[in-house]
Short mmCIF file of C-alpha atoms and ligand atoms in Angstrom, two decimals:
data_model
loop_
_atom_site.label_atom_id
_atom_site.label_comp_id
_atom_site.label_asym_id
_atom_site.label_seq_id
_atom_site.Cartn_x
_atom_site.Cartn_y
_atom_site.Cartn_z
CA GLU A 1 0.79 -15.01 -33.62
CA SER A 2 1.90 -12.67 -30.88
CA GLY A 3 5.54 -14.36 -30.69
CA ILE A 4 5.27 -14.14 -26.83
CA THR A 5 6.86 -16.97 -25.09
CA ARG A 6 7.42 -17.90 -21.58
CA PRO A 7 11.26 -17.79 -20.65
CA LYS A 8 12.02 -20.84 -19.21
CA GLY A 9 12.39 -20.87 -15.25
CA TYR A 10 11.20 -17.45 -14.97
CA ASN A 11 7.42 -17.24 -13.51
CA VAL A 12 5.39 -14.54 -13.54
CA SER A 13 1.71 -14.92 -11.84
CA PHE A 14 -1.09 -12.52 -12.44
CA HIS A 15 -3.56 -12.11 -9.70
CA CYS A 16 -6.99 -10.51 -10.04
CA ASN A 17 -10.79 -10.55 -9.47
CA PRO A 18 -13.17 -9.51 -12.41
CA GLU A 19 -15.96 -9.13 -9.64
CA MET A 20 -13.64 -6.11 -7.88
CA GLU A 21 -14.10 -4.18 -11.50
CA LYS A 22 -17.83 -3.78 -11.11
CA HIS A 23 -17.74 -1.89 -7.73
CA HIS A 24 -18.57 1.78 -8.26
CA PHE A 25 -17.47 4.85 -5.74
CA GLY A 26 -19.87 7.20 -7.67
CA VAL A 27 -20.24 7.95 -11.36
CA THR A 28 -18.24 11.24 -10.84
CA HIS A 29 -15.63 10.00 -8.24
CA PRO A 30 -12.00 9.95 -10.03
CA MET A 31 -11.44 6.21 -8.76
CA LYS A 32 -12.74 3.97 -11.49
CA PRO A 33 -12.36 0.19 -10.85
CA TRP A 34 -13.35 -0.29 -14.46
CA ARG A 35 -9.79 0.85 -15.22
CA LEU A 36 -8.53 -2.53 -14.21
CA THR A 37 -11.21 -3.95 -16.94
CA LEU A 38 -9.54 -2.04 -19.48
CA SER A 39 -6.01 -2.96 -18.70
CA LYS A 40 -6.86 -6.65 -18.34
CA SER A 41 -8.34 -6.38 -21.77
CA LEU A 42 -5.28 -4.89 -23.20
CA ILE A 43 -2.90 -7.08 -21.56
CA TYR A 44 -5.05 -10.28 -22.81
CA SER A 45 -5.13 -8.51 -26.27
CA TYR A 46 -1.41 -8.58 -26.47
CA GLY A 47 -1.63 -12.16 -25.71
CA MET A 48 0.56 -11.97 -22.63
CA SER A 49 -1.72 -14.03 -20.53
CA PHE A 50 0.06 -17.10 -22.40
CA ALA A 51 3.51 -16.00 -20.34
CA MET A 52 2.16 -16.02 -17.03
CA ASN A 53 0.43 -18.12 -14.50
CA ASN A 54 -3.28 -16.25 -14.07
CA TYR A 55 -5.13 -16.59 -11.06
CA VAL A 56 -8.62 -15.06 -10.04
CA SER A 57 -7.59 -14.21 -6.48
CA ARG A 58 -9.94 -15.00 -3.53
CA ALA A 59 -11.48 -12.38 -1.32
CA ALA A 60 -9.17 -11.79 1.98
CA THR A 61 -10.55 -13.35 5.34
CA TYR A 62 -11.76 -11.16 8.16
CA GLU A 63 -8.64 -12.51 10.23
CA GLU A 64 -6.36 -11.97 7.20
CA LEU A 65 -7.44 -7.90 7.10
CA ALA A 66 -6.99 -7.86 11.08
CA ASP A 67 -3.60 -8.55 10.53
CA PHE A 68 -3.06 -5.02 9.93
CA HIS A 69 -6.62 -3.23 10.71
CA SER A 70 -8.30 -3.20 14.02
CA THR A 71 -11.61 -5.13 14.30
CA ASP A 72 -13.46 -2.01 15.31
CA TYR A 73 -12.63 -0.64 12.00
CA LEU A 74 -13.40 -3.97 10.54
CA ASP A 75 -16.73 -4.45 12.22
CA PHE A 76 -17.95 -1.19 10.88
CA LEU A 77 -16.60 -1.33 7.58
CA GLY A 78 -18.78 -4.61 7.13
CA THR A 79 -21.74 -3.50 8.67
CA VAL A 80 -22.18 0.24 7.34
CA LEU A 81 -24.74 0.71 4.46
CA PRO A 82 -24.19 3.09 1.64
CA GLU A 83 -25.85 6.13 2.12
CA PRO A 84 -29.12 6.74 0.29
CA VAL A 85 -28.55 10.80 -0.10
CA PRO A 86 -25.07 12.33 -0.17
CA ARG A 87 -24.33 14.04 3.17
CA ASP A 88 -22.54 17.25 3.66
CA VAL A 89 -19.04 16.59 4.50
CA GLU A 90 -17.70 19.50 5.41
CA ASN A 91 -20.76 20.11 7.85
CA GLN A 92 -19.07 17.84 10.77
CA ASN A 93 -21.57 15.16 10.49
CA PRO A 94 -20.88 12.78 13.66
CA ASP A 95 -21.82 9.85 11.94
CA LEU A 96 -18.90 10.21 10.01
CA ARG A 97 -16.53 7.34 11.66
CA PHE A 98 -13.40 6.19 10.44
CA ASN A 99 -13.29 8.77 7.69
CA LEU A 100 -15.90 6.43 6.09
CA GLY A 101 -18.74 8.30 4.03
CA GLY A 102 -17.23 11.60 3.08
CA SER A 103 -16.65 12.33 -0.74
CA ASP A 104 -12.98 10.86 -0.79
CA CYS A 105 -14.04 7.65 0.75
CA PRO A 106 -17.79 7.16 0.17
CA LEU A 107 -19.90 4.20 1.54
CA PHE A 108 -21.19 2.17 -1.77
CA GLU A 109 -22.73 -0.77 -2.61
CA GLY A 110 -20.38 -4.16 -2.13
CA LEU A 111 -17.85 -2.02 -0.32
CA TYR A 112 -16.53 -4.41 2.15
CA ASP A 113 -16.42 -7.22 -0.76
CA TYR A 114 -14.25 -4.62 -2.94
CA CYS A 115 -11.91 -4.21 -0.26
CA SER A 116 -11.49 -7.93 0.68
CA MET A 117 -10.85 -8.78 -2.80
CA SER A 118 -8.47 -5.89 -3.53
CA ALA A 119 -6.30 -7.42 -0.22
CA GLY A 120 -6.90 -10.90 -1.34
CA SER A 121 -5.19 -10.36 -4.51
CA ALA A 122 -2.36 -8.72 -2.97
CA LEU A 123 -2.09 -11.46 -0.31
CA ASP A 124 -2.03 -14.06 -2.92
CA ALA A 125 0.66 -12.37 -4.59
CA ALA A 126 2.83 -12.33 -1.44
CA ARG A 127 2.24 -16.03 -0.81
CA LYS A 128 3.15 -17.01 -4.32
CA ILE A 129 6.47 -14.95 -3.79
CA CYS A 130 6.76 -16.65 -0.34
CA ALA A 131 6.37 -20.05 -1.99
CA ASN A 132 9.12 -19.48 -4.56
CA GLN A 133 6.44 -20.23 -7.10
CA SER A 134 6.47 -16.80 -8.68
CA ASP A 135 9.70 -14.59 -9.18
CA ILE A 136 7.28 -11.31 -9.98
CA ALA A 137 3.51 -11.42 -8.84
CA ILE A 138 1.22 -8.94 -10.24
CA ALA A 139 -1.68 -7.31 -8.28
CA TRP A 140 -2.94 -4.40 -10.40
CA GLY A 141 -6.01 -4.39 -8.25
CA GLY A 142 -4.25 -3.96 -4.94
CA GLY A 143 -1.87 -0.61 -3.93
CA LEU A 144 -4.16 1.20 -1.93
CA HIS A 145 -1.46 3.02 0.30
CA HIS A 146 -3.30 5.63 2.16
CA ALA A 147 -5.59 3.08 4.52
CA LYS A 148 -4.68 3.44 8.06
CA LYS A 149 -5.05 0.69 10.62
CA ALA A 150 -8.46 2.11 11.63
CA GLU A 151 -9.15 4.60 9.19
CA ALA A 152 -9.93 4.93 5.89
CA SER A 153 -8.14 7.71 3.69
CA GLY A 154 -7.76 8.95 -0.14
CA PHE A 155 -9.85 6.40 -1.63
CA CYS A 156 -8.30 3.65 0.22
CA TYR A 157 -9.93 1.44 2.71
CA ILE A 158 -7.92 -1.43 3.60
CA ASN A 159 -4.11 -1.37 3.10
CA ASP A 160 -3.40 -4.36 0.88
CA ILE A 161 -0.04 -3.55 0.58
CA VAL A 162 0.82 -3.44 4.44
CA ILE A 163 -0.91 -6.78 4.55
CA ALA A 164 1.25 -8.18 1.63
CA ILE A 165 4.45 -7.03 3.21
CA LEU A 166 3.48 -8.57 6.50
CA GLU A 167 3.26 -11.97 4.81
CA LEU A 168 6.50 -11.45 2.89
CA LEU A 169 8.11 -10.59 6.46
CA ARG A 170 7.18 -14.01 7.47
CA HIS A 171 9.39 -15.71 5.09
CA TYR A 172 12.04 -12.87 4.53
CA PRO A 173 14.20 -10.58 6.94
CA ARG A 174 13.99 -7.33 5.14
CA VAL A 175 11.62 -5.55 2.49
CA LEU A 176 12.39 -2.63 0.48
CA TYR A 177 8.79 -0.84 -0.26
CA ILE A 178 9.09 1.66 -3.31
CA ASP A 179 6.13 3.73 -4.25
CA ILE A 180 5.62 5.61 -7.44
CA ASP A 181 2.31 6.78 -7.28
CA VAL A 182 1.96 10.88 -7.46
CA HIS A 183 0.68 10.58 -3.98
CA HIS A 184 2.85 10.15 -0.63
CA GLY A 185 2.65 6.64 0.42
CA ASP A 186 1.76 7.67 3.83
CA GLY A 187 -0.35 4.52 5.21
CA VAL A 188 2.75 2.31 4.37
CA GLU A 189 5.00 4.35 5.74
CA GLU A 190 3.48 4.61 9.28
CA ALA A 191 2.52 0.91 9.28
CA PHE A 192 6.35 0.14 9.26
CA PHE A 193 7.29 3.54 10.82
CA SER A 194 8.95 1.47 14.18
CA THR A 195 11.10 -1.51 12.22
CA ASP A 196 14.03 -1.59 10.33
CA ARG A 197 12.88 -4.54 8.53
CA VAL A 198 10.83 -2.61 6.05
CA MET A 199 12.31 0.62 4.46
CA THR A 200 9.87 2.72 2.69
CA VAL A 201 10.58 4.82 -0.13
CA SER A 202 7.96 7.12 -1.99
CA PHE A 203 8.31 9.65 -4.75
CA HIS A 204 5.50 12.14 -4.84
CA LYS A 205 4.37 15.76 -5.47
CA TYR A 206 4.74 17.59 -2.32
CA ASP A 207 3.18 20.51 -1.22
CA PRO A 208 2.02 20.66 2.34
CA ASN A 209 -0.93 22.98 1.78
CA ASN A 210 -2.37 22.10 -1.56
CA PHE A 211 -1.88 18.53 -2.40
CA PHE A 212 -3.16 15.34 -0.60
CA PRO A 213 -1.94 13.92 1.76
CA GLY A 214 0.54 16.57 2.70
CA THR A 215 3.41 14.52 4.45
CA GLY A 216 6.38 13.17 2.91
CA ALA A 217 8.96 15.80 3.49
CA LEU A 218 12.65 15.34 2.41
CA ASP A 219 13.29 15.00 6.07
CA ASP A 220 10.70 12.89 7.22
CA ASN A 221 12.83 9.94 7.67
CA GLY A 222 11.24 8.00 10.26
CA PRO A 223 11.18 8.22 14.35
CA LYS A 224 13.44 11.12 15.55
CA ASN A 225 14.42 8.81 18.24
CA GLU A 226 17.65 7.18 17.52
CA GLN A 227 16.78 4.54 19.91
CA ASN A 228 14.16 3.27 17.71
CA PRO A 229 15.14 0.55 15.03
CA GLY A 230 12.82 2.44 12.40
CA ALA A 231 15.00 5.54 12.55
CA HIS A 232 16.24 6.55 9.20
CA HIS A 233 14.05 3.74 7.47
CA ALA A 234 11.63 6.06 5.40
CA VAL A 235 12.86 7.80 2.43
CA ASN A 236 11.03 10.54 1.05
CA VAL A 237 11.53 12.14 -2.47
CA PRO A 238 9.37 15.04 -2.81
CA LEU A 239 8.67 16.62 -6.21
CA ASN A 240 7.40 19.41 -8.03
CA ASP A 241 5.04 19.48 -11.25
CA GLY A 242 6.29 18.57 -14.30
CA ILE A 243 8.83 16.37 -13.92
CA THR A 244 10.09 14.54 -16.63
CA ASP A 245 11.11 10.79 -17.71
CA GLU A 246 14.99 11.70 -18.09
CA GLN A 247 14.70 13.67 -14.31
CA TYR A 248 12.63 10.63 -12.98
CA ASP A 249 14.55 7.61 -13.85
CA MET A 250 17.98 9.57 -12.64
CA LEU A 251 16.48 10.04 -9.23
CA PHE A 252 14.84 6.60 -9.03
CA ASN A 253 17.91 4.84 -10.39
CA THR A 254 20.36 6.55 -8.50
CA ILE A 255 18.30 6.55 -4.95
CA ILE A 256 17.34 2.70 -5.19
CA SER A 257 20.50 1.38 -6.00
CA ARG A 258 22.24 3.07 -3.15
CA ILE A 259 19.17 1.57 -1.03
CA VAL A 260 19.65 -1.79 -2.42
CA GLU A 261 23.54 -1.29 -1.57
CA LYS A 262 23.05 -0.21 2.10
CA PHE A 263 19.61 -1.82 2.99
CA ARG A 264 20.08 -5.13 1.22
CA PRO A 265 16.40 -6.11 0.87
CA SER A 266 15.32 -9.80 0.30
CA ALA A 267 12.23 -8.66 -1.58
CA ILE A 268 10.77 -5.84 -3.24
CA ALA A 269 7.22 -4.60 -3.12
CA LEU A 270 6.65 -1.85 -5.78
CA GLN A 271 3.44 0.07 -5.97
CA CYS A 272 2.84 1.26 -9.39
CA GLY A 273 0.33 4.19 -9.07
CA ALA A 274 -0.29 5.49 -12.57
CA ASP A 275 -1.36 9.03 -11.53
CA SER A 276 2.33 9.84 -11.98
CA LEU A 277 1.64 9.58 -15.77
CA ALA A 278 1.31 12.90 -17.95
CA GLY A 279 -2.18 13.55 -18.34
CA ASP A 280 -3.58 12.07 -15.33
CA ARG A 281 -6.72 13.65 -14.08
CA LEU A 282 -5.16 14.20 -10.65
CA GLY A 283 -1.67 13.75 -11.27
CA ARG A 284 0.94 16.89 -11.76
CA PHE A 285 4.03 15.06 -13.36
CA ASN A 286 4.98 14.67 -17.15
CA LEU A 287 6.21 10.96 -16.96
CA GLN A 288 5.41 8.74 -20.00
CA VAL A 289 4.62 5.31 -19.94
CA GLN A 290 8.37 4.50 -20.88
CA GLY A 291 9.61 6.71 -18.08
CA HIS A 292 7.10 4.91 -15.40
CA GLY A 293 7.91 1.21 -16.75
CA ALA A 294 11.61 2.13 -16.46
CA CYS A 295 11.08 2.13 -12.74
CA VAL A 296 9.83 -1.69 -13.20
CA GLU A 297 12.60 -2.46 -15.56
CA PHE A 298 15.05 -1.33 -12.77
CA CYS A 299 13.56 -3.05 -10.00
CA LYS A 300 13.36 -6.27 -11.95
CA ARG A 301 17.27 -5.90 -12.58
CA MET A 302 17.72 -6.08 -8.84
CA ASN A 303 17.00 -9.98 -9.33
CA LEU A 304 15.11 -10.00 -5.96
CA PRO A 305 11.34 -11.36 -5.50
CA LEU A 306 9.13 -8.90 -6.91
CA ILE A 307 5.30 -7.64 -6.09
CA LEU A 308 3.83 -5.16 -8.67
CA PHE A 309 0.85 -3.48 -7.14
CA GLY A 310 -1.28 -0.75 -8.52
CA GLY A 311 -2.49 2.14 -6.94
CA GLY A 312 -3.83 5.67 -8.05
CA GLY A 313 -4.51 6.34 -12.13
CA TYR A 314 -7.42 8.40 -12.94
CA THR A 315 -7.10 8.65 -16.86
CA PRO A 316 -8.17 4.73 -17.33
CA ARG A 317 -6.72 4.73 -21.07
CA ASN A 318 -3.32 5.79 -19.63
CA VAL A 319 -3.56 3.58 -16.54
CA ALA A 320 -4.19 0.60 -19.02
CA ARG A 321 -1.03 1.77 -21.46
CA ALA A 322 1.17 1.54 -18.30
CA TRP A 323 0.00 -1.25 -16.48
CA THR A 324 0.34 -3.28 -19.64
CA TYR A 325 3.80 -2.06 -21.05
CA GLU A 326 4.69 -2.91 -16.92
CA THR A 327 3.10 -6.47 -17.45
CA SER A 328 5.21 -6.69 -20.61
CA ILE A 329 8.45 -5.82 -18.68
CA ALA A 330 7.43 -8.48 -16.02
CA ILE A 331 7.84 -11.26 -18.50
CA GLY A 332 10.39 -9.83 -20.37
CA CYS A 333 8.54 -9.23 -23.80
CA GLN A 334 8.89 -5.54 -23.73
CA ASP A 335 11.14 -5.17 -26.60
CA LYS A 336 8.63 -7.53 -28.78
CA ILE A 337 5.33 -5.71 -28.23
CA SER A 338 3.90 -3.30 -30.96
CA ASP A 339 3.47 0.29 -30.56
CA VAL A 340 0.19 -0.22 -32.23
CA LEU A 341 -2.74 -1.44 -30.12
CA PRO A 342 -3.77 -4.79 -31.28
CA GLN A 343 -6.78 -4.36 -33.73
CA HIS A 344 -8.96 -6.63 -31.66
CA THR A 345 -8.76 -5.03 -28.46
CA PRO A 346 -11.88 -4.18 -26.88
CA TRP A 347 -12.92 -0.86 -26.26
CA ARG A 348 -9.99 0.38 -28.77
CA ASP A 349 -11.54 3.57 -29.21
CA GLN A 350 -11.23 4.55 -25.47
CA PHE A 351 -7.79 4.89 -26.16
CA ARG A 352 -7.88 7.95 -27.94
CA GLN A 353 -4.31 7.54 -30.00
CA GLU A 354 -3.99 4.00 -31.18
CA THR A 355 -0.69 3.26 -30.10
CA LEU A 356 0.78 2.07 -26.53
CA PHE A 357 3.49 5.07 -26.35
CA PRO A 358 1.70 8.17 -27.29
CA THR A 359 3.95 11.81 -27.35
CA LEU A 360 3.79 14.05 -24.74
CA GLU A 361 2.24 16.26 -27.33
CA GLN A 362 -0.58 13.97 -28.37
CA ILE A 363 -1.21 13.35 -24.21
CA LEU A 364 -1.08 16.73 -23.19
CA GLY A 365 -1.23 19.24 -26.20
CA GLU A 366 1.08 21.49 -24.34
CA PRO A 367 3.01 19.87 -21.67
CA ARG A 368 2.93 21.17 -17.93
CA GLN A 369 5.64 23.37 -16.83
CA ASN A 370 8.59 21.52 -15.39
CA LYS A 371 8.93 22.91 -11.57
CA ASN A 372 11.88 20.50 -10.85
CA PRO A 373 15.38 22.54 -11.22
CA PRO A 374 18.34 20.16 -11.41
CA LYS A 375 19.68 21.94 -8.05
CA ARG A 376 16.99 20.53 -6.26
CA LEU A 377 17.07 17.26 -7.90
CA GLN A 378 20.76 17.22 -6.71
CA ASP A 379 20.26 18.50 -2.95
CA ILE A 380 17.49 15.35 -2.77
CA VAL A 381 20.20 12.94 -4.03
CA ASN A 382 22.60 14.40 -1.38
CA HIS A 383 20.11 14.15 1.35
CA VAL A 384 19.18 10.63 0.78
CA SER A 385 22.77 9.43 0.15
CA GLU A 386 23.36 11.55 3.88
CA GLN A 387 20.55 9.59 5.56
CA LEU A 388 21.64 6.17 4.29
CA ARG A 389 25.09 6.47 6.26
CA PHE A 390 22.92 5.65 9.41
CA VAL A 391 21.30 2.44 7.71
CA GLN A 392 22.62 -0.76 7.69
CA ALA A 393 21.63 -4.52 6.47
O1 VJV B 1 -7.14 16.43 -1.43
C1 VJV B 1 -8.30 15.47 -0.92
C2 VJV B 1 -9.03 15.98 0.25
C3 VJV B 1 -9.97 17.05 0.30
C4 VJV B 1 -11.33 16.75 0.63
C5 VJV B 1 -12.32 16.09 -0.26
N1 VJV B 1 -12.32 16.80 -1.26
C6 VJV B 1 -13.32 16.28 -2.44
C7 VJV B 1 -11.39 16.91 -1.96
C8 VJV B 1 -10.17 17.70 -1.12
C9 VJV B 1 -8.86 17.17 0.91
N2 VJV B 1 -8.38 14.37 -1.12
C10 VJV B 1 -7.78 13.74 -2.53
C11 VJV B 1 -7.32 12.13 -2.34
C12 VJV B 1 -6.34 11.88 -2.94
C13 VJV B 1 -6.22 10.04 -3.17
C14 VJV B 1 -5.22 9.41 -3.95
C15 VJV B 1 -5.41 8.31 -3.95
C16 VJV B 1 -4.24 7.36 -4.56
O2 VJV B 1 -4.16 7.56 -5.46
O3 VJV B 1 -2.93 7.76 -4.03
C17 VJV B 1 -3.93 6.02 -4.19
C18 VJV B 1 -5.41 5.28 -4.67
C19 VJV B 1 -8.19 14.14 -3.64
N3 VJV B 1 -7.60 14.64 -4.35
C20 VJV B 1 -8.87 14.72 -5.58
C21 VJV B 1 -9.80 14.22 -4.92
N4 VJV B 1 -9.44 13.95 -3.67
C22 VJV B 1 -11.23 14.36 -5.59
C23 VJV B 1 -12.37 13.54 -5.14
C24 VJV B 1 -13.74 13.77 -5.68
C25 VJV B 1 -13.51 13.91 -6.64
C26 VJV B 1 -12.79 15.08 -7.31
C27 VJV B 1 -11.63 15.15 -6.69
C28 VJV B 1 -14.95 12.64 -4.70
C29 VJV B 1 -15.87 12.58 -5.29
C30 VJV B 1 -15.88 13.41 -6.47
N5 VJV B 1 -15.04 14.19 -7.07
C31 VJV B 1 -17.27 13.39 -7.15
CA1 CA B 2 4.40 7.85 -4.34
ZN1 ZN B 3 -2.11 8.55 -6.15
#
């Protein structure tokens, strides 16, 4: 008996499509859709599905994808075939259209289905929110924040977040987009660059020459032309290696509460990329499951309609831990779930430690050096506060 019950009048919906998880970017590619299977199996093992409305989401239609993407791009995406032999990417192959077919965004079997399922789950989540049928809607298969209108980028082909936010904008005057993936949320920022109805905030590792995508400096805050309504509506929090839970939560809480105060969003879209966790194959931070989850908890406390998206996350066992803990926060049972993983959890041996909250030492052996001096964090808070003086609801 898990003791997990559904709080009266509080609705959480969970949107996924098991077909999505069967797709493969290639054996050694860091993006593993299977992490969604592992996450779900842990969520179900804890008994959380009984406290949510669970939906198998449909695939988004061509028309729905075309809400954001160009038809040229979608037509190509729908017809390209997987490459039988990997091509030399650096060799400026003229066939590399729309940035498709390189090593970051390979062509694989069922690519179009995979993309439309990810977008379908995000769109279903947005529609449940708009219909007032969910207070929090979860789409761990979404969160692919790098995709552009007519270009694939950084493991992302279709920008499900942009498509979901466009749906929210049909019902809500203002949407706050928050991105805690270790990478800059460039595709979402760019899509809403020229509007004051969406404020985008990304926390990320920033090193223009050595870390993807290289954008998202502190003073990249939207169009430089003051006449453009989007001016000041992009917030960027560039960080360095090794940031800790304590520092991250201080930044997150300070910055998000000030933004909510000034911008007065009517809904929040939170991208929960789990590559900001310690021990991630591509990440550089020292965040633990608790600190990552604290961001979700903080957003929930804002008492606004909330969508949780997935995103990056390249060490599947840690992705599953974070998204399980965050699902428990959404339904409000985080204080009741046991630190020891349920005995009957499928693939339990995949988790190495048998706990939901392994210590930094267990995850890393030796923690990554923290290169975020307190002075720098204060400068960031000051810059954002200054920026917000130009923002009004
Ligand atoms: O840094 C890059 C671009 C390169 C060119 C391609 N080579 C492989 C790497 C350098 C400049 N791309 C990043 C993309 C990160 C995408 C993150 C996505 C998200 O989490 O924000 C949201 C879902 C990058 N970093 C690491 C890799 N690519 C990488 C790609 C591989 C790989 C190992 C590392 C692709 C294939 C294989 N190994 C087999
Ligand atoms: Ca980010
Ligand atoms: Zn990422």
